Coordinates of C-alpha atoms in Angstrom, one line a residue:
X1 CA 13.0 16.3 -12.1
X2 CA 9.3 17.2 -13.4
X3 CA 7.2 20.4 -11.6
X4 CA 4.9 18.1 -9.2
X5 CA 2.2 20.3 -7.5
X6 CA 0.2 19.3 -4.8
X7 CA -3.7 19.2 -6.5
X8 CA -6.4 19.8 -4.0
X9 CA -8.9 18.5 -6.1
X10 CA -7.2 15.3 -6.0
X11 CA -5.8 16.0 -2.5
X12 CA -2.4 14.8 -3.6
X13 CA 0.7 15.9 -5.8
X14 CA 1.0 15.2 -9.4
X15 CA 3.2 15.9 -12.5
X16 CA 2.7 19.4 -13.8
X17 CA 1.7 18.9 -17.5
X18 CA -0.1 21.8 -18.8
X19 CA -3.4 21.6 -21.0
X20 CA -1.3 23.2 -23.7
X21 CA 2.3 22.5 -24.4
X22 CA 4.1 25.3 -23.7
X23 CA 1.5 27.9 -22.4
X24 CA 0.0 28.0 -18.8
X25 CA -2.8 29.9 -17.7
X26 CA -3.6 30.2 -14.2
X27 CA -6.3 32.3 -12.0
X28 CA -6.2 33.6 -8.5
X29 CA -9.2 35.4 -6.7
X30 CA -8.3 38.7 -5.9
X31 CA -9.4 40.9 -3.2
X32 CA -12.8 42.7 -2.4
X33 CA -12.0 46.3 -2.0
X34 CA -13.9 47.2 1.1
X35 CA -10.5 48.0 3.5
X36 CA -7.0 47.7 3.5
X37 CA -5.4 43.9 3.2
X38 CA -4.3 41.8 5.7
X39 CA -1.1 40.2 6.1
X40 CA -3.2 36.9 5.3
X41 CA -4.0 38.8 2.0
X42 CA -0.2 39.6 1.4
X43 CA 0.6 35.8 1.6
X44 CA -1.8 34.5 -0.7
X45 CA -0.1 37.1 -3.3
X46 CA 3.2 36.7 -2.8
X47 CA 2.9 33.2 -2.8
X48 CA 1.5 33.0 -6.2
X49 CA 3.9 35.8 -7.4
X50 CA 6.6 33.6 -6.9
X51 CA 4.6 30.3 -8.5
X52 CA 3.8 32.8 -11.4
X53 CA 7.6 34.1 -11.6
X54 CA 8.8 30.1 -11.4
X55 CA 6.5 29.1 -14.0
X56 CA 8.0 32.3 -16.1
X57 CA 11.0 30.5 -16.7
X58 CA 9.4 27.3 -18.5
X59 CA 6.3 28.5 -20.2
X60 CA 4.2 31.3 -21.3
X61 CA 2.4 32.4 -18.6
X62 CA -1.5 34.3 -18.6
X63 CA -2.0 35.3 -14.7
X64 CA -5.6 36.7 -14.1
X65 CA -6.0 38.3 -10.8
X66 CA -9.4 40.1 -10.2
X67 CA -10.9 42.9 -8.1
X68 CA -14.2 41.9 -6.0
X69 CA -15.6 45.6 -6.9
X70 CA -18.9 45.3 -5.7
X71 CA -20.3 43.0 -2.9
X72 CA -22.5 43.8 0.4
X73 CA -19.3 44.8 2.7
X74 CA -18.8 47.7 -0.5
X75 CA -22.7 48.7 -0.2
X76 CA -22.4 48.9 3.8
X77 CA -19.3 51.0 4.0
X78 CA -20.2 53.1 0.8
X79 CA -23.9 53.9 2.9
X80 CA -21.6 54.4 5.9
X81 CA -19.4 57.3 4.3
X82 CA -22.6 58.5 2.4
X83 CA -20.7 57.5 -0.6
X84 CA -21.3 55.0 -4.1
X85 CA -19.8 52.1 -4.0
X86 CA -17.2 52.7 -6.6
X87 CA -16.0 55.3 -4.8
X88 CA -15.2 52.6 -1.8
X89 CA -13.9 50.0 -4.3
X90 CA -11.6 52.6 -6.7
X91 CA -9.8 53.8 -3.1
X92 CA -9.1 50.0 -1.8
X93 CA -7.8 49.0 -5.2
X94 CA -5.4 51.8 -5.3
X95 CA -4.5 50.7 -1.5
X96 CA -4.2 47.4 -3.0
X97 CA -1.7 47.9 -5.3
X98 CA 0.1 50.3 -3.4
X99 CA 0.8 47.4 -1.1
X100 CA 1.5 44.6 -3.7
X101 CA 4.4 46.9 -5.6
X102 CA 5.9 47.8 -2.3
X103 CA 6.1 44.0 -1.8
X104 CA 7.4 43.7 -4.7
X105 CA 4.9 41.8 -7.1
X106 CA 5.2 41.4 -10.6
X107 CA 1.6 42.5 -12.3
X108 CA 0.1 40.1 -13.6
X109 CA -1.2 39.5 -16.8
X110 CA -4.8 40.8 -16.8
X111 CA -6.6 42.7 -14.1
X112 CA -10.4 42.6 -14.4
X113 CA -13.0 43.6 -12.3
X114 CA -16.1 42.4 -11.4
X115 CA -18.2 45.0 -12.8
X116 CA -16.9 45.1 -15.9
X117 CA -18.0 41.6 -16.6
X118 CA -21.7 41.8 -15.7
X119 CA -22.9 40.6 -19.4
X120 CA -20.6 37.8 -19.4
X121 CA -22.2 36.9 -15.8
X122 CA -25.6 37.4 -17.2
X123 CA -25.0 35.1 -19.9
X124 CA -23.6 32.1 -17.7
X125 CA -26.7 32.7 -15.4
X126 CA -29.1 32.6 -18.3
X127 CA -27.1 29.5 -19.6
X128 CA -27.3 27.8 -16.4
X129 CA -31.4 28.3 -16.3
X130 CA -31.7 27.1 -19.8
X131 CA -29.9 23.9 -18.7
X132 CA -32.1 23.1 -15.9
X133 CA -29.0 24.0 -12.9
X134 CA -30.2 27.4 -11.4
X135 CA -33.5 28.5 -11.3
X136 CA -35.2 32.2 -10.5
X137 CA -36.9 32.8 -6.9
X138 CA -38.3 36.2 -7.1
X139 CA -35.2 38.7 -7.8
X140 CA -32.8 36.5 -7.4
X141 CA -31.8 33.5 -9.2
X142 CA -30.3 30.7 -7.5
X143 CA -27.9 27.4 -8.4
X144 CA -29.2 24.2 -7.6
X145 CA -26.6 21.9 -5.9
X146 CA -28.7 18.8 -6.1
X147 CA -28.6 19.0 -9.7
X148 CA -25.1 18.9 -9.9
X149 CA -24.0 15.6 -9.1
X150 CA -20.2 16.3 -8.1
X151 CA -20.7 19.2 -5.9
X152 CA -18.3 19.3 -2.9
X153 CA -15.4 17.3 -4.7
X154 CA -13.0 19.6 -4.1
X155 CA -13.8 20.3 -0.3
X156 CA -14.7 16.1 0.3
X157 CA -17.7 16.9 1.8
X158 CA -21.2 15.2 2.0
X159 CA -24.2 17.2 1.4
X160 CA -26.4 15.8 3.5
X161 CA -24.3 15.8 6.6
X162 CA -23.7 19.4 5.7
X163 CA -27.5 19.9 5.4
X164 CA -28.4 18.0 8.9
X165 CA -25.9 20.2 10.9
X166 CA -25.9 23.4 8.8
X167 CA -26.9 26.3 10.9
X168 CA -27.9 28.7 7.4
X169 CA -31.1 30.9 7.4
X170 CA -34.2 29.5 6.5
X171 CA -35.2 31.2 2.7
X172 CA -38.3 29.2 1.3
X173 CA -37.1 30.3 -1.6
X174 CA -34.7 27.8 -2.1
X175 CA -35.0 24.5 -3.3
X176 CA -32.1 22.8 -1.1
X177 CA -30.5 24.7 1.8
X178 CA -27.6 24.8 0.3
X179 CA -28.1 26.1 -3.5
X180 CA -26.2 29.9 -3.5
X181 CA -27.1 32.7 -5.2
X182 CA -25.7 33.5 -8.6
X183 CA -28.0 37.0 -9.2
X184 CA -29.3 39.0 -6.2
X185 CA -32.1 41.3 -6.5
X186 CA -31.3 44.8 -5.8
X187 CA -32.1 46.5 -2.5
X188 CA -33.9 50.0 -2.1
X189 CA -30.6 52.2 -2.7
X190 CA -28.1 49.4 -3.6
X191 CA -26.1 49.6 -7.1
X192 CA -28.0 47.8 -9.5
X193 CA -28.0 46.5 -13.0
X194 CA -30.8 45.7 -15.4
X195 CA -31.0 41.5 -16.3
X196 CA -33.6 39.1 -17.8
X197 CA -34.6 38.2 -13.5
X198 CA -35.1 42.4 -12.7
X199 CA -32.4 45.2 -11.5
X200 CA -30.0 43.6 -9.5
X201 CA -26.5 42.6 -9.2
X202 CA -24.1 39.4 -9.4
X203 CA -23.8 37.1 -6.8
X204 CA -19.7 36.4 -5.4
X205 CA -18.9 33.1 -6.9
X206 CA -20.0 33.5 -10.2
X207 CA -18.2 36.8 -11.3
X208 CA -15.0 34.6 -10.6
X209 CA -16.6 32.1 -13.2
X210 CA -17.2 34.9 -15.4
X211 CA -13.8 36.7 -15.2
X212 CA -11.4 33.5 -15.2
X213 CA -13.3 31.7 -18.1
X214 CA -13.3 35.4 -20.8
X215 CA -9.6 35.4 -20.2
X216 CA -8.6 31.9 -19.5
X217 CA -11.2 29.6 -21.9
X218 CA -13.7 27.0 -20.0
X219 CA -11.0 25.2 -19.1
X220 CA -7.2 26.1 -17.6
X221 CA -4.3 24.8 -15.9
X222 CA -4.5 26.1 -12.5
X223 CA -7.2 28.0 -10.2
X224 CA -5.2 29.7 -6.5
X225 CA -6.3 31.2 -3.2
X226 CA -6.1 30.7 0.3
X227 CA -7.5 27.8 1.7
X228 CA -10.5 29.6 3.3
X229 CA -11.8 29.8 -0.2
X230 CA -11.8 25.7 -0.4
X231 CA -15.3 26.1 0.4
X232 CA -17.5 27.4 -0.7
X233 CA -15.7 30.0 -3.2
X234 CA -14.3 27.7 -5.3
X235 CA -16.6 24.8 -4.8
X236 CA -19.3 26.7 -6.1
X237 CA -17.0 27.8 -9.2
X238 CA -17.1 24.5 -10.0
X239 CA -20.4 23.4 -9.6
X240 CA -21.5 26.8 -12.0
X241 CA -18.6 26.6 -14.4
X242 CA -18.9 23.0 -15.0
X243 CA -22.6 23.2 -15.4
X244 CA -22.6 25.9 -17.8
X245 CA -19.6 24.4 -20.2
X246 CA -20.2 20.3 -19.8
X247 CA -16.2 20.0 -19.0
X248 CA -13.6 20.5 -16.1
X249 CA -13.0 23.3 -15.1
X250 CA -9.6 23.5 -13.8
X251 CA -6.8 21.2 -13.6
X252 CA -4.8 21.7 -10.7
X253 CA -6.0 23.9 -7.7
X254 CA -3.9 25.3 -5.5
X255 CA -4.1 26.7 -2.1
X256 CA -2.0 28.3 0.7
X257 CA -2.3 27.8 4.3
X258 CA -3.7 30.2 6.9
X259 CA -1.2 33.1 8.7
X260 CA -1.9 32.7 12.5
X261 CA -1.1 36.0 14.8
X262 CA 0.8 34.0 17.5
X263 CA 0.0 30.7 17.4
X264 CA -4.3 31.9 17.4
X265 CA -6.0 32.8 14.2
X266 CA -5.8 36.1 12.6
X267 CA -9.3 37.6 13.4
X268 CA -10.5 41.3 14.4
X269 CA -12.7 40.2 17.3
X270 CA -9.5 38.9 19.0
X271 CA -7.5 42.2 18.2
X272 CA -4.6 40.2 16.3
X273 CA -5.6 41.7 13.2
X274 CA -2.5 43.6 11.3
X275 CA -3.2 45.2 7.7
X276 CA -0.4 45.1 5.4
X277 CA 0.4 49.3 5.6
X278 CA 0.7 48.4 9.8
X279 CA 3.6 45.5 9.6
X280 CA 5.5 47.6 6.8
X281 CA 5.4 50.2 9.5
X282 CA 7.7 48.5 11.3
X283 CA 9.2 46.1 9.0
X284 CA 11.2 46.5 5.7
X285 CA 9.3 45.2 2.8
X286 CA 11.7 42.6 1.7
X287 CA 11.7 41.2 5.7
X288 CA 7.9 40.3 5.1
X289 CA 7.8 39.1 2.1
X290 CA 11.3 36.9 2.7
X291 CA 9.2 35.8 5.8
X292 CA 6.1 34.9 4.4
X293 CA 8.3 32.7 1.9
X294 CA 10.4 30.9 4.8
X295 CA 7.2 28.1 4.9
X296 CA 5.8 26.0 2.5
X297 CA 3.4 28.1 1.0
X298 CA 0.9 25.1 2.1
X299 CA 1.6 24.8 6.1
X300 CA 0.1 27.2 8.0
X301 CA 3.0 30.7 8.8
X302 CA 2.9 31.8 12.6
X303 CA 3.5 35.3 12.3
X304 CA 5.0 37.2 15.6
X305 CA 7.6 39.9 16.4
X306 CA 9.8 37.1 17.3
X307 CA 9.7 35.1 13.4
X308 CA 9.7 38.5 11.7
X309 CA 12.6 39.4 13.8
X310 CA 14.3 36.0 13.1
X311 CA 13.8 36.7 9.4
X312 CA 15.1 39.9 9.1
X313 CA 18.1 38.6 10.9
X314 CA 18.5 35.7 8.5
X315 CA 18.2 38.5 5.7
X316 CA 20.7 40.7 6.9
X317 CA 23.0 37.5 7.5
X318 CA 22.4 37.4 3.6
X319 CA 23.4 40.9 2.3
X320 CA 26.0 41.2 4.5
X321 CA 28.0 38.4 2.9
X322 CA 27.1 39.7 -0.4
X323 CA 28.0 43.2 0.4
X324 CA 30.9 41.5 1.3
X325 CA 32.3 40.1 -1.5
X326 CA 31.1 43.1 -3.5
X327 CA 34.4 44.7 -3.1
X328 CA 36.1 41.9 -4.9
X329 CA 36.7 41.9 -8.3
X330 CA 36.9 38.7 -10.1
X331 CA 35.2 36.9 -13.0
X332 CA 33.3 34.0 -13.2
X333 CA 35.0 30.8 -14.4
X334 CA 34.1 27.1 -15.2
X335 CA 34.3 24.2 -13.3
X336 CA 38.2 23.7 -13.2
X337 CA 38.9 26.6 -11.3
X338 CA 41.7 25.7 -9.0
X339 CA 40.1 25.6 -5.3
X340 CA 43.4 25.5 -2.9
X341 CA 42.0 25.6 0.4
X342 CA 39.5 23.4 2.3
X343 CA 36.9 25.9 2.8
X344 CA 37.7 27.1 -1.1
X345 CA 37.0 23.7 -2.3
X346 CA 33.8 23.7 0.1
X347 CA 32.2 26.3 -1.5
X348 CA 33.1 25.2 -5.4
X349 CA 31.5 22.0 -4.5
X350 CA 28.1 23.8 -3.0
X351 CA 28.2 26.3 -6.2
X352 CA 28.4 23.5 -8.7
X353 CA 25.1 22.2 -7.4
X354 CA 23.6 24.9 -6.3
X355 CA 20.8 25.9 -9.1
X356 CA 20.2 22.5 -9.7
X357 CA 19.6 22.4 -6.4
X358 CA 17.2 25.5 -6.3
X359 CA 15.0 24.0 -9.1
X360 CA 14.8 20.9 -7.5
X361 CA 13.5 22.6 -4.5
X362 CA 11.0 24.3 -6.6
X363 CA 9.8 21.8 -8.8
X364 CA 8.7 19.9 -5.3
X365 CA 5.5 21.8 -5.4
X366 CA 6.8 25.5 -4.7
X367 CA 9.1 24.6 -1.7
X368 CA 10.3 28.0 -0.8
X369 CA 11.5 27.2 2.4
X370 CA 13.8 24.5 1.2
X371 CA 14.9 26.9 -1.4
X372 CA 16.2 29.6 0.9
X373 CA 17.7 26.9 2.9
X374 CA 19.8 26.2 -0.2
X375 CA 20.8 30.0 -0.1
X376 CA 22.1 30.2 3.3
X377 CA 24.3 26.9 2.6
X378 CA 26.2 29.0 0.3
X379 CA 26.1 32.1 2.2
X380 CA 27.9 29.6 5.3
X381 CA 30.0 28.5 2.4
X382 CA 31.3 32.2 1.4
X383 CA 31.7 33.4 4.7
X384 CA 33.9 30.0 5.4
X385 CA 36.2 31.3 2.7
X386 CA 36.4 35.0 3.5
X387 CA 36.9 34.4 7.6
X388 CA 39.5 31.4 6.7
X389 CA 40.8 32.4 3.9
X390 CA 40.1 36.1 3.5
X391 CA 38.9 35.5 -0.4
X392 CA 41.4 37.0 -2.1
X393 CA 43.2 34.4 -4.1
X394 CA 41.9 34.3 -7.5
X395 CA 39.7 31.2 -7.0
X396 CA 38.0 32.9 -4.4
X397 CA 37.1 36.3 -6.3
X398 CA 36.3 34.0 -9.5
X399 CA 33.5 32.2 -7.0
X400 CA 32.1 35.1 -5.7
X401 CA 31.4 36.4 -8.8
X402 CA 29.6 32.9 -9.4
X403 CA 27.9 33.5 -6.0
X404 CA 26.3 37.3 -6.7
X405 CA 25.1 35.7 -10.2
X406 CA 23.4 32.6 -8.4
X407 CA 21.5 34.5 -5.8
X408 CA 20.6 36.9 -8.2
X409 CA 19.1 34.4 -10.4
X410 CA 17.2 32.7 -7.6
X411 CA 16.2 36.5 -6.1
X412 CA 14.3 36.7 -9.4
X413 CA 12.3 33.6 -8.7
X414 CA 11.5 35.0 -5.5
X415 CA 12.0 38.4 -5.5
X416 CA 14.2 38.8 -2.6
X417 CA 18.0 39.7 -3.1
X418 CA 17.0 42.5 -5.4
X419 CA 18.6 45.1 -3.5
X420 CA 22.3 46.6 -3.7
X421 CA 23.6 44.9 -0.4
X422 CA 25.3 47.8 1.3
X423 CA 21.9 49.8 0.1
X424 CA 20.1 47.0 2.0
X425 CA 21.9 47.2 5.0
X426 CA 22.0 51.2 5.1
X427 CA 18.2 51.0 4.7
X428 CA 17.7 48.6 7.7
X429 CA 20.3 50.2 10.0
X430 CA 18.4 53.4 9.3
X431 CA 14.8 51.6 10.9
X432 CA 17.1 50.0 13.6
X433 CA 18.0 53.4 14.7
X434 CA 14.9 55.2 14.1
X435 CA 13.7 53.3 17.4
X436 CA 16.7 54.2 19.1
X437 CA 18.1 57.6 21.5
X438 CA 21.4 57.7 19.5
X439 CA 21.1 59.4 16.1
X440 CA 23.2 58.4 13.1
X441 CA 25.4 61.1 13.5
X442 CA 26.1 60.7 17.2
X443 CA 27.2 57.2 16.2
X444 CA 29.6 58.4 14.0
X445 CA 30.8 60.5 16.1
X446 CA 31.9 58.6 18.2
X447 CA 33.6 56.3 15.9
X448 CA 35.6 59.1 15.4
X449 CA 36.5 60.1 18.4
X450 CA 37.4 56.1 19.2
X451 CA 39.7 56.0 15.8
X452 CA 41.8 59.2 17.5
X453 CA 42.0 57.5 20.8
X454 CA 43.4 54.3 18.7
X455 CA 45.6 56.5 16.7
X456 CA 47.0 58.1 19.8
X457 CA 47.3 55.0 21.3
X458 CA 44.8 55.5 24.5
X459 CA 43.0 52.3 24.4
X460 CA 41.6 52.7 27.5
X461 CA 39.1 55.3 25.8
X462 CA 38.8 53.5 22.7
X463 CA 37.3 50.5 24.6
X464 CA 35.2 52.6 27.0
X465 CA 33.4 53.9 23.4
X466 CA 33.4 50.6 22.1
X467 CA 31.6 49.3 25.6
X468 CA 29.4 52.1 25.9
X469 CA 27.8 51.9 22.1
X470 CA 27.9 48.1 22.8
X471 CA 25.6 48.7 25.9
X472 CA 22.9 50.3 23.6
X473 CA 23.4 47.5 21.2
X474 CA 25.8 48.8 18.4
X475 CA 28.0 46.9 17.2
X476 CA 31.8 47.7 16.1
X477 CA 33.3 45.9 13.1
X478 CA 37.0 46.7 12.9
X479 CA 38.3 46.0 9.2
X480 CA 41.3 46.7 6.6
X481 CA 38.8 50.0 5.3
X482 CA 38.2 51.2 8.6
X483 CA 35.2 50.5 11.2
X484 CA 31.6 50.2 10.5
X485 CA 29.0 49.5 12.6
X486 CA 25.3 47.6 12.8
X487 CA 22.5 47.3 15.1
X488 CA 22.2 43.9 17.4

């Protein structure tokens, strides 16, 4: 089966055929580094971590992810702390990336920042007055959306319906309500730097422009974001970029859905507004970001205690099967290894098929969700086998082998399943009990004491212990190595 990909620009999903054999190149917008990031921020990046780690495996991949490094939220907080600006931007980029590795992102490819690219920016602007699309109103120099005769393709909407109802401020400066701003004069005290139009800066839309077309060429395979960017973010990059260069721009454009707090929309005037440093708080990293991937990456993610709880259940569900068979020892084998029991043949049958499978899942346009349904089919597979079966015949060790090496594989796709599994569950028993009365220690203790009472045959104690660490939600597991325990 081909990659299809749903194309916003063409508002339905097409083969995946890239505009070089071989190679991809693919842009996302980046943050502006005025604050910490939102949990709608860590979804937008994980979601194209895993499109950029899937395309990994088929082509040669350049990712360009940039850093908004100056814009007016930057000025305001920098004149706020009595600061410059770049001291603002430097701190949130480091925040940035302090969240992204604890999330587990690959880097990608190339970096750049905003303000590093203010010639190239110059140049497009310039370009884009020579050519009769942007034009200079004092200061500031502005695009001219009547000129370009395809504006609003991506978004499908109609300018003038947009200009009878719009509710923008009235600048006689502009030709059409609607034409943005590619330079912007400098204010007294704002950053500023010298340009053919006066001191000044660059306008949001076109440092994208600038940035994704010195790395990427005038034309690439793929432009991301979240789907608040539809318009006018990336509308504009079209109008400008397509002006300048006389060719399309992009060929596929991608977007993710919205994260909703609750069922209402993430927004600070509502107080539902979590930054990414406040969820991992409370939740492990791999929980959020094996959370944020249990959706299609294009329907919209309700994001509550109750779904991050679920999640982390369904991940612990995970490891603990694989920390399970971790204690067997067995090597992989082909196809004809002899399945004797029912559930033994049931879980040859869902290995045989199992990345083929996965890839088929993927190549349906990212479908993550359908994907780690495919995982947990297994996972209901292995457990089959060990509570049946207990997994030690030689069929069964031979599989799990096969099974660690599958998820493995797909964990690299989507970067979950990268921890050791008894690590895993050590970690997340240690948060569990972190919000608990009973220590670690205390636990144990107790186990110990319940193991002498079973030893000297005085059950009545031993299930007294076991009833009284049940009451505060721990959880005995009797087994040939002895007891363990977990958090409900």
């Amino acid at each position: 089966m081909a990659l299809r990909v749903y194309n916003t620009l063409s508002a339905r999903k097409e083969e995946f055929v890239p505009l070089t054999p071989g190679e991809v190149k693919m842009y996302v917008c980046g943050v502006t580094v005025y604050d910490h990031s939102h949990i709608g921020h860590a979804r937008a990046n994980v979601v194209f971590d895993v499109i950029y780690r899937y395309l990994r495996t088929r082509y040669a991949v350049t990712y360009v992810r940039n850093y908004t490094d100056i814009d007016d939220k930057i000025i305001n907080r920098a004149n706020k702390e009595g600061v410059t600006y770049d001291v603002i931007s430097e701190r949130y980029i480091r925040a940035f990336d302090e969240d992204m590795e604890r999330l587990g992102l690959v880097k990608p490819t190339i970096e750049p920042k905003a303000t590093e690219h203010i010639g190239e920016i110059i140049a497009i602007v310039q370009r884009l007055i020579d050519k009769g699309f942007a034009y200079p109103a004092g200061g500031d120099v502005y695009f001219c959306v009547e000129k370009f005769d395809s504006y609003l393709k991506l978004s499908k909407r109609n300018l003038d319906e947009m200009q009878a109802g719009a509710r923008i401020e009235v600048d006689e400066r502009k030709r059409h309500p609607m034409d943005f701003a590619l330079w912007k004069e400098a204010k007294p005290g704002e950053p500023f730097w010298d340009s053919p139009w006066g001191k000044g800066r660059p306008g949001w839309h076109i440092e994208c422009s600038a940035m994704s077309m010195k790395y990427l060429g005038e034309s690439f395979d793929i432009h991301g974001g979240g789907k608040d960017l539809i318009f006018p973010h990336h509308e504009n990059e079209i109008a400008q970029s397509e002006a300048a260069n006389g060719k399309p721009f992009v060929k596929y454009w991608l977007h993710n859905g919205f994260v909703n707090i609750n069922a209402e929309k993430m927004s600070k005037s509502l107080g539902n507004f979590f930054t990414i440093k406040e969820v991992l708080e409370k939740y492990d990293p791999e929980v959020l970001r094996f959370f944020l991937l249990s959706a299609h990456y294009r329907s919209p993610l309700d994001f509550s205690d109750q779904n991050l709880a679920e999640a982390g259940a369904g991940l612990e569900r995970i490891y603990s099967a694989l920390a399970a068979i971790a204690r067997f020892d067995g090597e992989m084998a082909g196809d004809d290894v002899p399945a004797g029991t029912e559930a033994e043949r049931e879980l040859h049958e869902k290995l045989g098929g199992f990345m083929g499978r996965f890839e088929q899942a993927m190549d349906d346009d990212f479908n993550t969700a359908q994907s780690l349904g495919i995982v947990f089919e297994l996972i209901r597979a292995v457990n089959r086998v060990l509570t049946e079966d207990g997994g030690e015949s030689v069929a069964a060790r031979a599989m799990f082998a096969a099974v660690r090496k599958a998820v493995a594989g797909v964990g690299e796709v989507l970067g979950v399943f990268t921890s050791e599994p008894g690590a895993y569950l050590e970690r997340i028993k240690g948060r569990k009990v972190a919000g608990m009365e009973m220590s670690a220690a205390e636990i144990e203790q107790l186990i110990e004491e319940r193991a002498a009472a079973r030893a000297a045959k005085n059950f009545a104690r031993s299930d007294e212990i076991r009833d009284y660490l049940l009451s505060r939600s721990i959880l005995l597991l009797d087994g040939p190595q002895g007891t363990t325990w977990k958090v409900k």
